[in-house]
Amino acid sequence: MGKADISIRTAEEALRALRRQADPVRAKATQRFFKTGKGEYGEGDRFLGVTMPRIRALVRELRGCPASVLTVLATSPWHEARMLSLCVLAEKSLRADEQTQEEIATMYLDLVKRGFVNNWDLVDVTAHKIVGPVALRRGPSLLARLARSRALWERRVSIIATFAHIRVHKLDVPLQIAELLLQDREDLIHKAVGWVLREVGKRDGKMLRQFLSTRYRTMPRTMLRYAIERFPKDEYRRYLNGTH
């Protein structure tokens, strides 16, 4: 077989490959870690207990597989099957032409809306690779719409996708989306926004400090801590104390 050939050709084969790597003990711990209990953000999600390195190894075996296979995996009740499908889509997106990127992003956002991209790891590994390139071309309107959504994971996608902008030093859009999410009620959004702000600051500390100057007293504390965690200790304390 040539390098371009695939060794996994159906969703059933992919699921069998995942099950061979399954670890029930790890699965039980992972379900607790990802808050799958009643009323928690990952309620009802199911895990096989497969590690990310093993999932990434399977991604290589699914290169070039039909979209129908990825659709079956992306709508599986098993978290790792959905992760596998999304990682394949992310890799395809990074290598695709603009039209194909748009198609992949449309599919991805439909999966988010339907509740299959339903935890922070699924978003964080893929949103900047799938939605990010499309948002770079379209401007901030797509991300702004997602940031205003009532759905937690659409809002998380909106801010994580801006890592595509940060990578090419287009820092205004991450700050625009952060502004829309400043008063979000969810801790998972506070952490994500703080993370993005910290990465903006790595590239332009002055720009981050200007953004924080009129907002740091009212933004959520978790968000602020993430944003300023690389600041000098004295400056860090002044921000947290509200005396900067």
PDB file of C-alpha atoms in Angstrom:
ATOM      1  CA  MET A   1       0.000   0.000   0.000  1.00  0.00           C
ATOM      2  CA  GLY A   2       1.207   3.518  -0.762  1.00  0.00           C
ATOM      3  CA  LYS A   3       1.467   6.248   1.810  1.00  0.00           C
ATOM      4  CA  ALA A   4      -1.701   7.899   0.512  1.00  0.00           C
ATOM      5  CA  ASP A   5      -3.757   4.726   1.136  1.00  0.00           C
ATOM      6  CA  ILE A   6      -5.817   4.317   4.264  1.00  0.00           C
ATOM      7  CA  SER A   7      -5.794   1.307   6.549  1.00  0.00           C
ATOM      8  CA  ILE A   8      -9.161   2.045   8.189  1.00  0.00           C
ATOM      9  CA  ARG A   9     -11.951   2.220   5.644  1.00  0.00           C
ATOM     10  CA  THR A  10     -15.189   2.104   7.644  1.00  0.00           C
ATOM     11  CA  ALA A  11     -16.581   3.555  10.841  1.00  0.00           C
ATOM     12  CA  GLU A  12     -16.956   0.023  12.207  1.00  0.00           C
ATOM     13  CA  GLU A  13     -13.234  -0.619  11.723  1.00  0.00           C
ATOM     14  CA  ALA A  14     -12.417   2.657  13.454  1.00  0.00           C
ATOM     15  CA  LEU A  15     -14.629   1.782  16.428  1.00  0.00           C
ATOM     16  CA  ARG A  16     -13.041  -1.656  16.680  1.00  0.00           C
ATOM     17  CA  ALA A  17      -9.601  -0.030  16.662  1.00  0.00           C
ATOM     18  CA  LEU A  18     -10.694   2.321  19.462  1.00  0.00           C
ATOM     19  CA  ARG A  19     -12.125  -0.529  21.518  1.00  0.00           C
ATOM     20  CA  ARG A  20      -8.826  -2.419  21.249  1.00  0.00           C
ATOM     21  CA  GLN A  21      -7.190   0.565  22.995  1.00  0.00           C
ATOM     22  CA  ALA A  22      -9.953   0.914  25.592  1.00  0.00           C
ATOM     23  CA  ASP A  23      -9.127   1.061  29.296  1.00  0.00           C
ATOM     24  CA  PRO A  24     -12.200   0.721  31.578  1.00  0.00           C
ATOM     25  CA  VAL A  25     -10.368   2.107  34.615  1.00  0.00           C
ATOM     26  CA  ARG A  26      -9.264   5.170  32.656  1.00  0.00           C
ATOM     27  CA  ALA A  27     -12.776   5.523  31.202  1.00  0.00           C
ATOM     28  CA  LYS A  28     -14.318   5.724  34.666  1.00  0.00           C
ATOM     29  CA  ALA A  29     -11.830   8.366  35.816  1.00  0.00           C
ATOM     30  CA  THR A  30     -12.257  10.324  32.581  1.00  0.00           C
ATOM     31  CA  GLN A  31     -16.025  10.449  33.001  1.00  0.00           C
ATOM     32  CA  ARG A  32     -15.529  12.110  36.381  1.00  0.00           C
ATOM     33  CA  PHE A  33     -12.904  14.506  35.004  1.00  0.00           C
ATOM     34  CA  PHE A  34     -15.152  15.654  32.170  1.00  0.00           C
ATOM     35  CA  LYS A  35     -18.140  16.187  34.459  1.00  0.00           C
ATOM     36  CA  THR A  36     -20.573  13.687  32.973  1.00  0.00           C
ATOM     37  CA  GLY A  37     -22.878  13.419  35.986  1.00  0.00           C
ATOM     38  CA  LYS A  38     -26.478  14.587  36.092  1.00  0.00           C
ATOM     39  CA  GLY A  39     -26.692  18.364  35.750  1.00  0.00           C
ATOM     40  CA  GLU A  40     -23.002  18.737  34.871  1.00  0.00           C
ATOM     41  CA  TYR A  41     -21.766  20.234  31.609  1.00  0.00           C
ATOM     42  CA  GLY A  42     -20.836  16.831  30.101  1.00  0.00           C
ATOM     43  CA  GLU A  43     -23.935  15.019  31.336  1.00  0.00           C
ATOM     44  CA  GLY A  44     -24.370  11.571  29.824  1.00  0.00           C
ATOM     45  CA  ASP A  45     -21.167  11.461  27.771  1.00  0.00           C
ATOM     46  CA  ARG A  46     -19.586   8.016  27.442  1.00  0.00           C
ATOM     47  CA  PHE A  47     -15.878   7.169  27.347  1.00  0.00           C
ATOM     48  CA  LEU A  48     -13.880   4.147  26.249  1.00  0.00           C
ATOM     49  CA  GLY A  49     -10.732   5.291  28.043  1.00  0.00           C
ATOM     50  CA  VAL A  50      -8.486   5.849  24.996  1.00  0.00           C
ATOM     51  CA  THR A  51      -5.605   8.319  25.305  1.00  0.00           C
ATOM     52  CA  MET A  52      -5.076  11.236  22.909  1.00  0.00           C
ATOM     53  CA  PRO A  53      -1.743   9.852  21.577  1.00  0.00           C
ATOM     54  CA  ARG A  54      -3.546   6.668  20.544  1.00  0.00           C
ATOM     55  CA  ILE A  55      -6.367   8.650  18.964  1.00  0.00           C
ATOM     56  CA  ARG A  56      -3.830  10.733  17.025  1.00  0.00           C
ATOM     57  CA  ALA A  57      -2.170   7.540  15.778  1.00  0.00           C
ATOM     58  CA  LEU A  58      -5.535   6.431  14.389  1.00  0.00           C
ATOM     59  CA  VAL A  59      -6.002   9.812  12.676  1.00  0.00           C
ATOM     60  CA  ARG A  60      -3.138   8.891  10.345  1.00  0.00           C
ATOM     61  CA  GLU A  61      -4.964   5.701   9.382  1.00  0.00           C
ATOM     62  CA  LEU A  62      -8.137   7.608   8.458  1.00  0.00           C
ATOM     63  CA  ARG A  63      -6.569  10.100   6.043  1.00  0.00           C
ATOM     64  CA  GLY A  64      -8.553  10.143   2.833  1.00  0.00           C
ATOM     65  CA  CYS A  65     -11.552   8.273   4.241  1.00  0.00           C
ATOM     66  CA  PRO A  66     -15.032   9.202   2.954  1.00  0.00           C
ATOM     67  CA  ALA A  67     -17.011  11.941   4.665  1.00  0.00           C
ATOM     68  CA  SER A  68     -19.723   9.394   5.463  1.00  0.00           C
ATOM     69  CA  VAL A  69     -17.311   7.538   7.770  1.00  0.00           C
ATOM     70  CA  LEU A  70     -16.455  10.732   9.621  1.00  0.00           C
ATOM     71  CA  THR A  71     -20.147  11.592   9.994  1.00  0.00           C
ATOM     72  CA  VAL A  72     -20.870   8.247  11.654  1.00  0.00           C
ATOM     73  CA  LEU A  73     -17.938   8.671  14.040  1.00  0.00           C
ATOM     74  CA  ALA A  74     -18.777  12.316  14.766  1.00  0.00           C
ATOM     75  CA  THR A  75     -22.280  11.349  15.888  1.00  0.00           C
ATOM     76  CA  SER A  76     -21.202   8.335  17.940  1.00  0.00           C
ATOM     77  CA  PRO A  77     -22.202   8.074  21.604  1.00  0.00           C
ATOM     78  CA  TRP A  78     -18.513   7.445  22.358  1.00  0.00           C
ATOM     79  CA  HIS A  79     -16.486  10.543  23.141  1.00  0.00           C
ATOM     80  CA  GLU A  80     -13.267   9.162  21.645  1.00  0.00           C
ATOM     81  CA  ALA A  81     -14.995   8.329  18.356  1.00  0.00           C
ATOM     82  CA  ARG A  82     -16.186  11.921  18.081  1.00  0.00           C
ATOM     83  CA  MET A  83     -12.707  13.175  18.959  1.00  0.00           C
ATOM     84  CA  LEU A  84     -11.173  10.938  16.294  1.00  0.00           C
ATOM     85  CA  SER A  85     -13.555  12.222  13.627  1.00  0.00           C
ATOM     86  CA  LEU A  86     -13.024  15.869  14.585  1.00  0.00           C
ATOM     87  CA  CYS A  87      -9.237  15.454  14.560  1.00  0.00           C
ATOM     88  CA  VAL A  88      -9.415  14.019  11.043  1.00  0.00           C
ATOM     89  CA  LEU A  89     -11.621  16.930   9.964  1.00  0.00           C
ATOM     90  CA  ALA A  90      -9.167  19.391  11.532  1.00  0.00           C
ATOM     91  CA  GLU A  91      -6.245  17.884   9.648  1.00  0.00           C
ATOM     92  CA  LYS A  92      -8.231  17.926   6.411  1.00  0.00           C
ATOM     93  CA  SER A  93      -9.179  21.561   6.963  1.00  0.00           C
ATOM     94  CA  LEU A  94      -5.587  22.700   7.425  1.00  0.00           C
ATOM     95  CA  ARG A  95      -4.663  21.134   4.074  1.00  0.00           C
ATOM     96  CA  ALA A  96      -7.814  22.015   2.151  1.00  0.00           C
ATOM     97  CA  ASP A  97      -8.723  24.705  -0.350  1.00  0.00           C
ATOM     98  CA  GLU A  98     -11.079  27.494   0.721  1.00  0.00           C
ATOM     99  CA  GLN A  99     -14.261  25.834  -0.522  1.00  0.00           C
ATOM    100  CA  THR A 100     -13.498  22.586   1.299  1.00  0.00           C
ATOM    101  CA  GLN A 101     -12.624  24.518   4.451  1.00  0.00           C
ATOM    102  CA  GLU A 102     -16.030  26.193   4.297  1.00  0.00           C
ATOM    103  CA  GLU A 103     -17.737  22.825   3.901  1.00  0.00           C
ATOM    104  CA  ILE A 104     -15.846  21.312   6.835  1.00  0.00           C
ATOM    105  CA  ALA A 105     -16.608  24.332   9.019  1.00  0.00           C
ATOM    106  CA  THR A 106     -20.310  24.111   8.138  1.00  0.00           C
ATOM    107  CA  MET A 107     -20.342  20.430   9.069  1.00  0.00           C
ATOM    108  CA  TYR A 108     -18.480  21.142  12.297  1.00  0.00           C
ATOM    109  CA  LEU A 109     -20.774  23.959  13.406  1.00  0.00           C
ATOM    110  CA  ASP A 110     -23.780  21.766  12.662  1.00  0.00           C
ATOM    111  CA  LEU A 111     -22.277  19.099  14.939  1.00  0.00           C
ATOM    112  CA  VAL A 112     -21.802  21.735  17.640  1.00  0.00           C
ATOM    113  CA  LYS A 113     -25.404  22.893  17.291  1.00  0.00           C
ATOM    114  CA  ARG A 114     -26.699  19.315  17.444  1.00  0.00           C
ATOM    115  CA  GLY A 115     -24.779  18.584  20.624  1.00  0.00           C
ATOM    116  CA  PHE A 116     -22.059  16.250  19.340  1.00  0.00           C
ATOM    117  CA  VAL A 117     -19.198  18.689  19.993  1.00  0.00           C
ATOM    118  CA  ASN A 118     -20.110  18.832  23.633  1.00  0.00           C
ATOM    119  CA  ASN A 119     -17.047  19.160  25.807  1.00  0.00           C
ATOM    120  CA  TRP A 120     -14.119  21.522  26.130  1.00  0.00           C
ATOM    121  CA  ASP A 121     -11.491  19.092  24.856  1.00  0.00           C
ATOM    122  CA  LEU A 122     -13.377  18.505  21.602  1.00  0.00           C
ATOM    123  CA  VAL A 123     -13.570  22.266  21.066  1.00  0.00           C
ATOM    124  CA  ASP A 124     -10.047  23.108  22.150  1.00  0.00           C
ATOM    125  CA  VAL A 125      -8.331  20.554  19.926  1.00  0.00           C
ATOM    126  CA  THR A 126     -10.233  21.465  16.764  1.00  0.00           C
ATOM    127  CA  ALA A 127     -12.057  24.833  16.685  1.00  0.00           C
ATOM    128  CA  HIS A 128      -9.018  26.943  15.758  1.00  0.00           C
ATOM    129  CA  LYS A 129      -8.143  24.550  12.930  1.00  0.00           C
ATOM    130  CA  ILE A 130     -11.644  24.247  11.471  1.00  0.00           C
ATOM    131  CA  VAL A 131     -13.529  27.449  12.262  1.00  0.00           C
ATOM    132  CA  GLY A 132     -10.392  29.581  12.594  1.00  0.00           C
ATOM    133  CA  PRO A 133      -9.316  29.618   8.915  1.00  0.00           C
ATOM    134  CA  VAL A 134     -12.855  30.434   7.781  1.00  0.00           C
ATOM    135  CA  ALA A 135     -13.191  33.220  10.331  1.00  0.00           C
ATOM    136  CA  LEU A 136      -9.870  34.676   9.195  1.00  0.00           C
ATOM    137  CA  ARG A 137     -11.353  35.173   5.739  1.00  0.00           C
ATOM    138  CA  ARG A 138     -14.863  36.218   6.745  1.00  0.00           C
ATOM    139  CA  GLY A 139     -13.956  38.687   9.455  1.00  0.00           C
ATOM    140  CA  PRO A 140     -15.329  38.703  13.021  1.00  0.00           C
ATOM    141  CA  SER A 141     -19.041  38.398  12.194  1.00  0.00           C
ATOM    142  CA  LEU A 142     -19.133  34.583  12.345  1.00  0.00           C
ATOM    143  CA  LEU A 143     -17.323  34.466  15.690  1.00  0.00           C
ATOM    144  CA  ALA A 144     -19.412  37.313  17.086  1.00  0.00           C
ATOM    145  CA  ARG A 145     -22.592  35.398  16.250  1.00  0.00           C
ATOM    146  CA  LEU A 146     -21.255  32.331  18.042  1.00  0.00           C
ATOM    147  CA  ALA A 147     -20.147  34.429  21.022  1.00  0.00           C
ATOM    148  CA  ARG A 148     -23.710  35.701  21.437  1.00  0.00           C
ATOM    149  CA  SER A 149     -25.180  32.189  21.368  1.00  0.00           C
ATOM    150  CA  ARG A 150     -27.037  30.746  24.345  1.00  0.00           C
ATOM    151  CA  ALA A 151     -25.169  27.470  23.762  1.00  0.00           C
ATOM    152  CA  LEU A 152     -22.060  27.068  25.897  1.00  0.00           C
ATOM    153  CA  TRP A 153     -20.056  25.166  23.298  1.00  0.00           C
ATOM    154  CA  GLU A 154     -20.792  27.640  20.505  1.00  0.00           C
ATOM    155  CA  ARG A 155     -19.452  30.380  22.761  1.00  0.00           C
ATOM    156  CA  ARG A 156     -16.367  28.308  23.569  1.00  0.00           C
ATOM    157  CA  VAL A 157     -15.815  27.746  19.828  1.00  0.00           C
ATOM    158  CA  SER A 158     -16.004  31.504  19.232  1.00  0.00           C
ATOM    159  CA  ILE A 159     -13.063  32.301  21.488  1.00  0.00           C
ATOM    160  CA  ILE A 160     -10.930  29.203  20.850  1.00  0.00           C
ATOM    161  CA  ALA A 161     -11.193  29.761  17.077  1.00  0.00           C
ATOM    162  CA  THR A 162      -9.345  33.060  17.528  1.00  0.00           C
ATOM    163  CA  PHE A 163      -6.100  31.162  18.082  1.00  0.00           C
ATOM    164  CA  ALA A 164      -5.970  31.095  14.272  1.00  0.00           C
ATOM    165  CA  HIS A 165      -5.848  34.907  14.386  1.00  0.00           C
ATOM    166  CA  ILE A 166      -3.255  34.960  17.143  1.00  0.00           C
ATOM    167  CA  ARG A 167      -1.016  32.650  15.128  1.00  0.00           C
ATOM    168  CA  VAL A 168      -0.817  35.235  12.321  1.00  0.00           C
ATOM    169  CA  HIS A 169      -0.639  38.168  14.757  1.00  0.00           C
ATOM    170  CA  LYS A 170      -4.139  39.513  14.035  1.00  0.00           C
ATOM    171  CA  LEU A 171      -4.882  40.361  17.639  1.00  0.00           C
ATOM    172  CA  ASP A 172      -7.836  42.714  17.291  1.00  0.00           C
ATOM    173  CA  VAL A 173     -10.376  39.945  16.632  1.00  0.00           C
ATOM    174  CA  PRO A 174      -9.488  37.899  19.755  1.00  0.00           C
ATOM    175  CA  LEU A 175      -9.976  41.059  21.812  1.00  0.00           C
ATOM    176  CA  GLN A 176     -13.318  41.794  20.123  1.00  0.00           C
ATOM    177  CA  ILE A 177     -14.606  38.316  20.931  1.00  0.00           C
ATOM    178  CA  ALA A 178     -13.194  38.504  24.458  1.00  0.00           C
ATOM    179  CA  GLU A 179     -15.137  41.737  24.941  1.00  0.00           C
ATOM    180  CA  LEU A 180     -18.378  39.981  24.007  1.00  0.00           C
ATOM    181  CA  LEU A 181     -17.698  37.228  26.543  1.00  0.00           C
ATOM    182  CA  LEU A 182     -16.432  39.344  29.439  1.00  0.00           C
ATOM    183  CA  GLN A 183     -19.589  38.935  31.518  1.00  0.00           C
ATOM    184  CA  ASP A 184     -20.339  35.335  30.574  1.00  0.00           C
ATOM    185  CA  ARG A 185     -21.625  33.295  33.517  1.00  0.00           C
ATOM    186  CA  GLU A 186     -19.781  30.068  32.710  1.00  0.00           C
ATOM    187  CA  ASP A 187     -16.412  29.276  34.264  1.00  0.00           C
ATOM    188  CA  LEU A 188     -15.450  27.327  31.135  1.00  0.00           C
ATOM    189  CA  ILE A 189     -15.755  30.558  29.173  1.00  0.00           C
ATOM    190  CA  HIS A 190     -13.829  32.560  31.783  1.00  0.00           C
ATOM    191  CA  LYS A 191     -10.915  30.137  31.485  1.00  0.00           C
ATOM    192  CA  ALA A 192     -10.955  30.121  27.695  1.00  0.00           C
ATOM    193  CA  VAL A 193     -11.084  33.910  27.404  1.00  0.00           C
ATOM    194  CA  GLY A 194      -8.312  34.291  29.967  1.00  0.00           C
ATOM    195  CA  TRP A 195      -6.212  31.785  28.052  1.00  0.00           C
ATOM    196  CA  VAL A 196      -6.673  33.712  24.805  1.00  0.00           C
ATOM    197  CA  LEU A 197      -5.891  37.031  26.493  1.00  0.00           C
ATOM    198  CA  ARG A 198      -2.695  35.565  27.917  1.00  0.00           C
ATOM    199  CA  GLU A 199      -1.627  34.455  24.420  1.00  0.00           C
ATOM    200  CA  VAL A 200      -2.403  37.933  23.039  1.00  0.00           C
ATOM    201  CA  GLY A 201      -0.198  39.368  25.782  1.00  0.00           C
ATOM    202  CA  LYS A 202       2.685  37.092  24.813  1.00  0.00           C
ATOM    203  CA  ARG A 203       2.698  38.748  21.418  1.00  0.00           C
ATOM    204  CA  ASP A 204       1.794  42.283  22.402  1.00  0.00           C
ATOM    205  CA  GLY A 205       1.922  43.063  26.107  1.00  0.00           C
ATOM    206  CA  LYS A 206       0.985  46.687  25.577  1.00  0.00           C
ATOM    207  CA  MET A 207      -2.152  45.744  23.663  1.00  0.00           C
ATOM    208  CA  LEU A 208      -3.257  43.368  26.429  1.00  0.00           C
ATOM    209  CA  ARG A 209      -2.606  45.949  29.144  1.00  0.00           C
ATOM    210  CA  GLN A 210      -4.631  48.548  27.250  1.00  0.00           C
ATOM    211  CA  PHE A 211      -7.495  46.066  27.011  1.00  0.00           C
ATOM    212  CA  LEU A 212      -7.303  45.250  30.712  1.00  0.00           C
ATOM    213  CA  SER A 213      -6.973  48.849  31.869  1.00  0.00           C
ATOM    214  CA  THR A 214     -10.713  49.585  31.786  1.00  0.00           C
ATOM    215  CA  ARG A 215     -11.932  46.041  32.372  1.00  0.00           C
ATOM    216  CA  TYR A 216      -9.792  44.273  34.938  1.00  0.00           C
ATOM    217  CA  ARG A 217     -11.844  45.386  37.953  1.00  0.00           C
ATOM    218  CA  THR A 218     -15.103  43.983  36.586  1.00  0.00           C
ATOM    219  CA  MET A 219     -14.060  40.914  34.604  1.00  0.00           C
ATOM    220  CA  PRO A 220     -14.370  37.474  36.271  1.00  0.00           C
ATOM    221  CA  ARG A 221     -11.454  36.696  38.564  1.00  0.00           C
ATOM    222  CA  THR A 222     -10.619  33.394  36.905  1.00  0.00           C
ATOM    223  CA  MET A 223     -10.436  35.132  33.536  1.00  0.00           C
ATOM    224  CA  LEU A 224      -8.187  37.845  34.941  1.00  0.00           C
ATOM    225  CA  ARG A 225      -5.859  35.339  36.627  1.00  0.00           C
ATOM    226  CA  TYR A 226      -5.377  33.419  33.402  1.00  0.00           C
ATOM    227  CA  ALA A 227      -4.816  36.631  31.432  1.00  0.00           C
ATOM    228  CA  ILE A 228      -2.120  38.014  33.715  1.00  0.00           C
ATOM    229  CA  GLU A 229      -0.414  34.844  34.930  1.00  0.00           C
ATOM    230  CA  ARG A 230       2.805  35.709  33.066  1.00  0.00           C
ATOM    231  CA  PHE A 231       2.976  39.267  34.381  1.00  0.00           C
ATOM    232  CA  PRO A 232       5.699  40.236  36.872  1.00  0.00           C
ATOM    233  CA  LYS A 233       4.645  39.313  40.432  1.00  0.00           C
ATOM    234  CA  ASP A 234       4.198  42.891  41.664  1.00  0.00           C
ATOM    235  CA  GLU A 235       2.104  43.855  38.647  1.00  0.00           C
ATOM    236  CA  TYR A 236       0.093  40.623  38.947  1.00  0.00           C
ATOM    237  CA  ARG A 237      -0.790  41.460  42.573  1.00  0.00           C
ATOM    238  CA  ARG A 238      -1.797  45.035  41.704  1.00  0.00           C
ATOM    239  CA  TYR A 239      -4.232  43.770  39.070  1.00  0.00           C
ATOM    240  CA  LEU A 240      -5.762  41.259  41.466  1.00  0.00           C
ATOM    241  CA  ASN A 241      -5.980  43.848  44.224  1.00  0.00           C
ATOM    242  CA  GLY A 242      -7.640  46.351  41.899  1.00  0.00           C
ATOM    243  CA  THR A 243      -4.910  48.941  42.443  1.00  0.00           C
ATOM    244  CA  HIS A 244      -3.039  48.854  39.153  1.00  0.00           C
TER     245      HIS A 244
END
